[in-house]
Short mmCIF file of C-alpha atoms and ligand atoms in Angstrom, two decimals:
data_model
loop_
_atom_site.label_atom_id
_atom_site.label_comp_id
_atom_site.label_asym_id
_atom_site.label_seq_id
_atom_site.Cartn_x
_atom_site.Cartn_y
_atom_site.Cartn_z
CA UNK A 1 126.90 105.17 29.80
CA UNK A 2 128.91 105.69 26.76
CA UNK A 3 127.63 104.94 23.37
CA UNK A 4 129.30 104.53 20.02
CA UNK A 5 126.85 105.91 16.79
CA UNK A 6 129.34 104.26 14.48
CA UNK A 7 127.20 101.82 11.87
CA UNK A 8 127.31 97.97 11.91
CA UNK A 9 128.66 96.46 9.15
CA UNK A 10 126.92 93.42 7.68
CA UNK A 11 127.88 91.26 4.31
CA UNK A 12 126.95 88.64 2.39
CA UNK A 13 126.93 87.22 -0.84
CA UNK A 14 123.51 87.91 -1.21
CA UNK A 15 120.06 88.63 0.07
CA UNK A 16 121.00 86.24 2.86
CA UNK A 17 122.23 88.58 5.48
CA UNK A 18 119.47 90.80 5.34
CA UNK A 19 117.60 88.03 7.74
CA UNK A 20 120.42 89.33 10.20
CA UNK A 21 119.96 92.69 9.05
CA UNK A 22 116.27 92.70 9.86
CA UNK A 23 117.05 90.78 13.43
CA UNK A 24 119.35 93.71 14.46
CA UNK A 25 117.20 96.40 13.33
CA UNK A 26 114.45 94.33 15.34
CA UNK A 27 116.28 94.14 18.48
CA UNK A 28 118.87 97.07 18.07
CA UNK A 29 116.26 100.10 16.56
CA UNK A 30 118.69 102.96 17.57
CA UNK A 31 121.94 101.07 15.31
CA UNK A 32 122.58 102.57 11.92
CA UNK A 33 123.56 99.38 9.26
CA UNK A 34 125.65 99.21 6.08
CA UNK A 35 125.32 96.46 4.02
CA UNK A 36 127.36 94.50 1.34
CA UNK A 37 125.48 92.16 -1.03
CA UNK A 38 128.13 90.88 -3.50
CA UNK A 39 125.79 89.53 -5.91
CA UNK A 40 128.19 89.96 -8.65
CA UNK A 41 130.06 87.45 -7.19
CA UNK A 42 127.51 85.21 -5.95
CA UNK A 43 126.94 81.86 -5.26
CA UNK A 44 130.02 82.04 -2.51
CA UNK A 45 129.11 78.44 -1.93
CA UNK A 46 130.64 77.57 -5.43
CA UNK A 47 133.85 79.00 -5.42
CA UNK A 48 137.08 78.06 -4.15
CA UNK A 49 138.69 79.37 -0.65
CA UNK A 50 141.00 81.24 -2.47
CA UNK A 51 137.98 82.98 -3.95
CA UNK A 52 136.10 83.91 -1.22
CA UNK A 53 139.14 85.06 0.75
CA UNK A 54 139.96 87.64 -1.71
CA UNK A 55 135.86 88.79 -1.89
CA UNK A 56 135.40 88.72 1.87
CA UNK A 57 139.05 91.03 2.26
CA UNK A 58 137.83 93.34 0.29
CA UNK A 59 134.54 93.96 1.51
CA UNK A 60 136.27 93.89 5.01
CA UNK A 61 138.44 96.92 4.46
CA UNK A 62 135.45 98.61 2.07
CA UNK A 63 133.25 98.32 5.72
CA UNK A 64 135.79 99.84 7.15
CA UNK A 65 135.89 102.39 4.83
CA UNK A 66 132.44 103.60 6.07
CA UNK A 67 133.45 103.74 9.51
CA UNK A 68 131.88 100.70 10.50
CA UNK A 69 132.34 99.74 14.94
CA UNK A 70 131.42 95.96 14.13
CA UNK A 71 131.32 93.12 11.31
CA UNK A 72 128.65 91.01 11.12
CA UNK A 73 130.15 88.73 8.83
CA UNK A 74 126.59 87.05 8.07
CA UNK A 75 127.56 84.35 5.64
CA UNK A 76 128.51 80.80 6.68
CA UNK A 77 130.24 80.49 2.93
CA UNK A 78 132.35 83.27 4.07
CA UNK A 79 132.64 82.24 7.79
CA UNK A 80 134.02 79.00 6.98
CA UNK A 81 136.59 79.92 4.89
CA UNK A 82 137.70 83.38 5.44
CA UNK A 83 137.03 84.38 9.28
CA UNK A 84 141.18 84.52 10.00
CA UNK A 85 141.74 86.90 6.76
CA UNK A 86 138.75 89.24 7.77
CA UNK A 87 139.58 89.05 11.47
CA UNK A 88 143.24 90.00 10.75
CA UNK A 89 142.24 92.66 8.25
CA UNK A 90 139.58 94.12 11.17
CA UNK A 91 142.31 94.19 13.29
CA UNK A 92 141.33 94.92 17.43
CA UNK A 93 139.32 98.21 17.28
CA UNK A 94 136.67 96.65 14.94
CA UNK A 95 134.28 93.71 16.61
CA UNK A 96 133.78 91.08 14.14
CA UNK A 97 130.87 88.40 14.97
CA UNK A 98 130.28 85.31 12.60
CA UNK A 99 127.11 83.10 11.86
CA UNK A 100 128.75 79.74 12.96
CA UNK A 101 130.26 80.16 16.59
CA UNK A 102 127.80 81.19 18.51
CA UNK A 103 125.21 79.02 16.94
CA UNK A 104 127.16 75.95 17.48
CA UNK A 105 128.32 76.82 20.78
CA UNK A 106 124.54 77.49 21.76
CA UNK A 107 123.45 74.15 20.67
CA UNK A 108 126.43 72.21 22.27
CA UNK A 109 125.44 72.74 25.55
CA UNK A 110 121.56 71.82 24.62
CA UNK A 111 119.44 68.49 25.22
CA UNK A 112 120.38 67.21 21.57
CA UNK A 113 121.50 63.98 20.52
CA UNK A 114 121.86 64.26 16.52
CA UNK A 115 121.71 67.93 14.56
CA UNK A 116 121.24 68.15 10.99
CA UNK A 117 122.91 71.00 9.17
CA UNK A 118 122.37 72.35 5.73
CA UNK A 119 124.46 74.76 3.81
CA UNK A 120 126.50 75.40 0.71
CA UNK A 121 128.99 73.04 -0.64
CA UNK A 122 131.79 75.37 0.32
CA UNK A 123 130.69 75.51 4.22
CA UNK A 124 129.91 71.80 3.71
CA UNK A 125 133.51 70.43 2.69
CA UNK A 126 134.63 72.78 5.24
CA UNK A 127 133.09 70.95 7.76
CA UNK A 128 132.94 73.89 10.68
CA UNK A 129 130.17 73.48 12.07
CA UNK A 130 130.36 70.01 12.93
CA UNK A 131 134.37 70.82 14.14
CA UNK A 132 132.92 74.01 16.35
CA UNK A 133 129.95 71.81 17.81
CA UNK A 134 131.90 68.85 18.25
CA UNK A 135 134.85 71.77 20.05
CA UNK A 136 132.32 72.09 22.87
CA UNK A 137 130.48 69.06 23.28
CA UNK A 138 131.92 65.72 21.67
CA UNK A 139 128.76 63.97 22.49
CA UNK A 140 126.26 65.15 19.94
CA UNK A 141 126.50 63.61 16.20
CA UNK A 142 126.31 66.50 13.22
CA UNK A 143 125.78 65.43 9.87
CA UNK A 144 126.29 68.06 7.33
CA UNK A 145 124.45 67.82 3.92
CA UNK A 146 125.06 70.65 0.94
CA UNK A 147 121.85 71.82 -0.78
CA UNK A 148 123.34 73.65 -3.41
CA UNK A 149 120.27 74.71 -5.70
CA UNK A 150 118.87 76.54 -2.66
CA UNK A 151 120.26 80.13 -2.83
CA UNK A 152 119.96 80.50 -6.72
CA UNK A 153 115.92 79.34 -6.18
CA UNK A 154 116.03 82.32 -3.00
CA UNK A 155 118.11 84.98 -5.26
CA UNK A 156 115.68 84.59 -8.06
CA UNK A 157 112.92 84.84 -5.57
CA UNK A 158 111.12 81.71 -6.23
CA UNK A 159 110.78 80.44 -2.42
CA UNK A 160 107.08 79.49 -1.70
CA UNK A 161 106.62 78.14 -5.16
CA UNK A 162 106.46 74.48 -6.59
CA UNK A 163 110.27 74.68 -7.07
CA UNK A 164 111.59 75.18 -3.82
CA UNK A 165 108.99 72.48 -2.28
CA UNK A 166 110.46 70.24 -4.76
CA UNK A 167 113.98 70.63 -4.79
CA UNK A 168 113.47 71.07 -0.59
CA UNK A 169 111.79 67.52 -0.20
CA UNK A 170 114.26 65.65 -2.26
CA UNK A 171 117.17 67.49 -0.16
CA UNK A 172 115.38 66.95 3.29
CA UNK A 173 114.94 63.04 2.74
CA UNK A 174 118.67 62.65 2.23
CA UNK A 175 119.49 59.50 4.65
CA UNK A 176 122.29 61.05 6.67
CA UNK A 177 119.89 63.46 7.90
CA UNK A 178 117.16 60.24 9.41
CA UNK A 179 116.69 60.78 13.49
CA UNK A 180 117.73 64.20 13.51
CA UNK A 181 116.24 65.82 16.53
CA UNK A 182 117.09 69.53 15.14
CA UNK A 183 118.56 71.57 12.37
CA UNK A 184 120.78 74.56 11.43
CA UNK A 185 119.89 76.25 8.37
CA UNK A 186 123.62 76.79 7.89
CA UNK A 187 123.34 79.14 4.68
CA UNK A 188 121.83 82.82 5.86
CA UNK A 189 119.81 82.56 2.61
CA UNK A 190 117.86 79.46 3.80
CA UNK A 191 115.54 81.35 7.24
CA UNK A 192 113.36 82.67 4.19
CA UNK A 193 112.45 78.83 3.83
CA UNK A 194 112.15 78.48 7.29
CA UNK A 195 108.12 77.54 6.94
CA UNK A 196 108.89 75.26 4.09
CA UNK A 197 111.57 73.07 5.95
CA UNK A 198 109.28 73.03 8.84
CA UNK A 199 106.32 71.67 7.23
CA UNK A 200 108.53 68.93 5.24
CA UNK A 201 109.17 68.23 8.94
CA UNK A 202 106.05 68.27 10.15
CA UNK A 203 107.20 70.01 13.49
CA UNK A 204 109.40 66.86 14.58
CA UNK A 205 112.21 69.06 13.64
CA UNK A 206 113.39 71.72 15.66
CA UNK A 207 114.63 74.43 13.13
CA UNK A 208 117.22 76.55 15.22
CA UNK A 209 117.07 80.10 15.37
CA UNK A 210 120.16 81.13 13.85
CA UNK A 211 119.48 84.85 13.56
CA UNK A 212 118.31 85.58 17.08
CA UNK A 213 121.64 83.79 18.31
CA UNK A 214 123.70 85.81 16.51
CA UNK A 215 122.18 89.12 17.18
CA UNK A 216 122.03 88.00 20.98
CA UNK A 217 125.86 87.50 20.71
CA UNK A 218 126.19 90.94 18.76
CA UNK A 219 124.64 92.64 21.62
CA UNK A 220 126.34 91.68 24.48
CA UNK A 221 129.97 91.82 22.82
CA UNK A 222 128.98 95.55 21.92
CA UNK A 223 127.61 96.25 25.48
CA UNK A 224 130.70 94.86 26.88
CA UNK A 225 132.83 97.13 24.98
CA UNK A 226 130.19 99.85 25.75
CA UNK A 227 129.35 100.69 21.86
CA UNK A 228 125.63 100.06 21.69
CA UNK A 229 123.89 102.80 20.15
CA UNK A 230 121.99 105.76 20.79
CA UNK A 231 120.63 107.22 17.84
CA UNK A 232 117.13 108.05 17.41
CA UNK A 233 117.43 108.54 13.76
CA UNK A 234 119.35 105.61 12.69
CA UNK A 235 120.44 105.08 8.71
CA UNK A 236 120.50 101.96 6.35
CA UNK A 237 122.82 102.12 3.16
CA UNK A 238 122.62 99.46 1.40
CA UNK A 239 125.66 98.24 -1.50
CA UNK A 240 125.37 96.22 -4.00
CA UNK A 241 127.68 94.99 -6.36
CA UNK A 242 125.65 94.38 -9.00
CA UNK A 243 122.03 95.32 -8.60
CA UNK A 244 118.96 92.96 -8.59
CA UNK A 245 115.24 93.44 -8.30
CA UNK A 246 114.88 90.35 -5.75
CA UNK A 247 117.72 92.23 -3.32
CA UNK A 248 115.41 95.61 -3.65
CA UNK A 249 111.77 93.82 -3.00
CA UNK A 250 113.22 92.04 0.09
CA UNK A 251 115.37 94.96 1.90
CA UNK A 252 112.29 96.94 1.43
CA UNK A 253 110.19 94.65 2.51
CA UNK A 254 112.07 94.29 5.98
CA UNK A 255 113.21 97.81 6.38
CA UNK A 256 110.63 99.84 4.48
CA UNK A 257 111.48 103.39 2.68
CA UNK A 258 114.18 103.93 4.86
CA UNK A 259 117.08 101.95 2.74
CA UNK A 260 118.89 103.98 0.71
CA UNK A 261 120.41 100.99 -2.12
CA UNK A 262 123.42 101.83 -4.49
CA UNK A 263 125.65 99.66 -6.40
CA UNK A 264 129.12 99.31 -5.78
CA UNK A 265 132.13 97.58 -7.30
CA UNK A 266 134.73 97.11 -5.56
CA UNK A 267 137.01 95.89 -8.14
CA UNK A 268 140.17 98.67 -7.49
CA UNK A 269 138.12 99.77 -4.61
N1 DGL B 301 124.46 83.15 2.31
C1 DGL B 301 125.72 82.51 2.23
C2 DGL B 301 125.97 81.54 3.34
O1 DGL B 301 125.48 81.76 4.43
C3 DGL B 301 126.20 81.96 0.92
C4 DGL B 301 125.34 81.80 -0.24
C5 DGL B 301 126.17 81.63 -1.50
O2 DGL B 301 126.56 82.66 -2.04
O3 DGL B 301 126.46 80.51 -1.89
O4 DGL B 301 126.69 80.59 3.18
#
């Protein structure tokens, strides 16, 4: 067996990722991680194509930089809109996995009838999920509804309060999204209100597990290229671009002492 000790790299505008972060230290213990969080330059979901293009390029080659095997890219903002521009940039050697395709292609071939799917307004106008779903089975009906107001409540860390209950049922009773039999929390942010959408559900909902997809998908494309890991005494270095107190409570709280957290700018990086 061969095995590749080279870290994964993971980015996102925000906290967001680090529910992917946490999945593959869950089900991948021996990979080392490196994280981007470009909070400086968050919310993604606000800015123009041209925008995020530029933001996800650069944190593309700065990954590379640190001798990353793999790109998770885990932010739909950044999926959506910049996939071709990081894939080119990543070029062959380096495996690049996003949050969108394998969660649509998962649920295409499911018993569903009508899937709801939240997300920023950039991912939103983009309409890609309901383009990749509808790619594999043309059968199923997607509406797509942006909740914009949900990753500043998550960034300033007031999920599982009054605020995001509030601003969560007014979203959640949006017509278009009546007779849904599921939904994909189509923002990485959004899986740390998981427990809130579900109980504005009531469990008639099923709320799809976007994470464990993803990090499903992550492992078999690195098996098949034979770069798993095998390190007993993995690493996770952590970037930010501009440092916040809700990004340093939650990576702690999923990967303990072990982080190491710096900020970085990658303005003439
Ligand atoms: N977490 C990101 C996503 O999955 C974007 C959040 C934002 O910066 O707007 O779309």
């Amino acid at each position: 067996m061969i095995y590749d000790n080279r870290p994964i790299g993971v980015f996102d505008s925000g906290v967001g990722g680090l529910n992917f972060a946490k999945e593959i230290k869950r089900l991948l213990p021996k990979e080392s991680i490196v994280y981007f969080g470009d909070t400086k330059h968050l919310p993604y979901g606000e800015k123009s194509a041209e925008a995020i293009k530029k933001y996800s390029k650069e944190i593309t080659q700065f990954l590379i930089s640190q001798n990353c095997k793999a790109i998770l890219v885990a932010c739909n903002t950044a999926t959506a809109n910049a996939i071709e521009i990081i894939k080119e940039v990543a070029g062959e050697e380096i495996l690049v996995v996003d949050v969108i395709n394998p969660v649509a292609e998962k649920v295409a071939y499911e018993l569903r009838t009508k899937i709801g799917v939240i997300a920023t307004k950039a991912t939103v106008n983009s309409c890609a999920y309901k383009k990749t779903i509808r790619k594999f089975n043309k059968h199923i009906k997607v509406v797509e509804v942006a909740t914009p107001l949900l990753v500043p409540i998550i960034e300033e860390g007031l999920y599982n309060t009054n605020v995001s209950r509030a601003v969560l049922e007014v979203y959640l009773s949006n017509k278009k999204l009546e007779g849904i039999d599921s939904i994909i929390l189509g923002c990485t942010h959004y899986p740390l209100i998981q427990k809130e959408i579900e109980q504005i559900f009531e469990g008639k909902v099923q709320v799809i597990n976007s994470p464990l997809i993803v990090v499903n998908c992550l492992i078999y494309q690195l098996h098949q290229r034979q770069q798993l890991a095998n390190n007993n005494n993995p690493y996770y270095l952590f970037y930010l671009s501009d440092y916040t107190d809700n990004f340093h409570k939650i990576s702690k709280r999923f990967f303990g002492n072990k982080i190491q957290l710096q900020e970085k700018d990658l303005t003439n990086f």
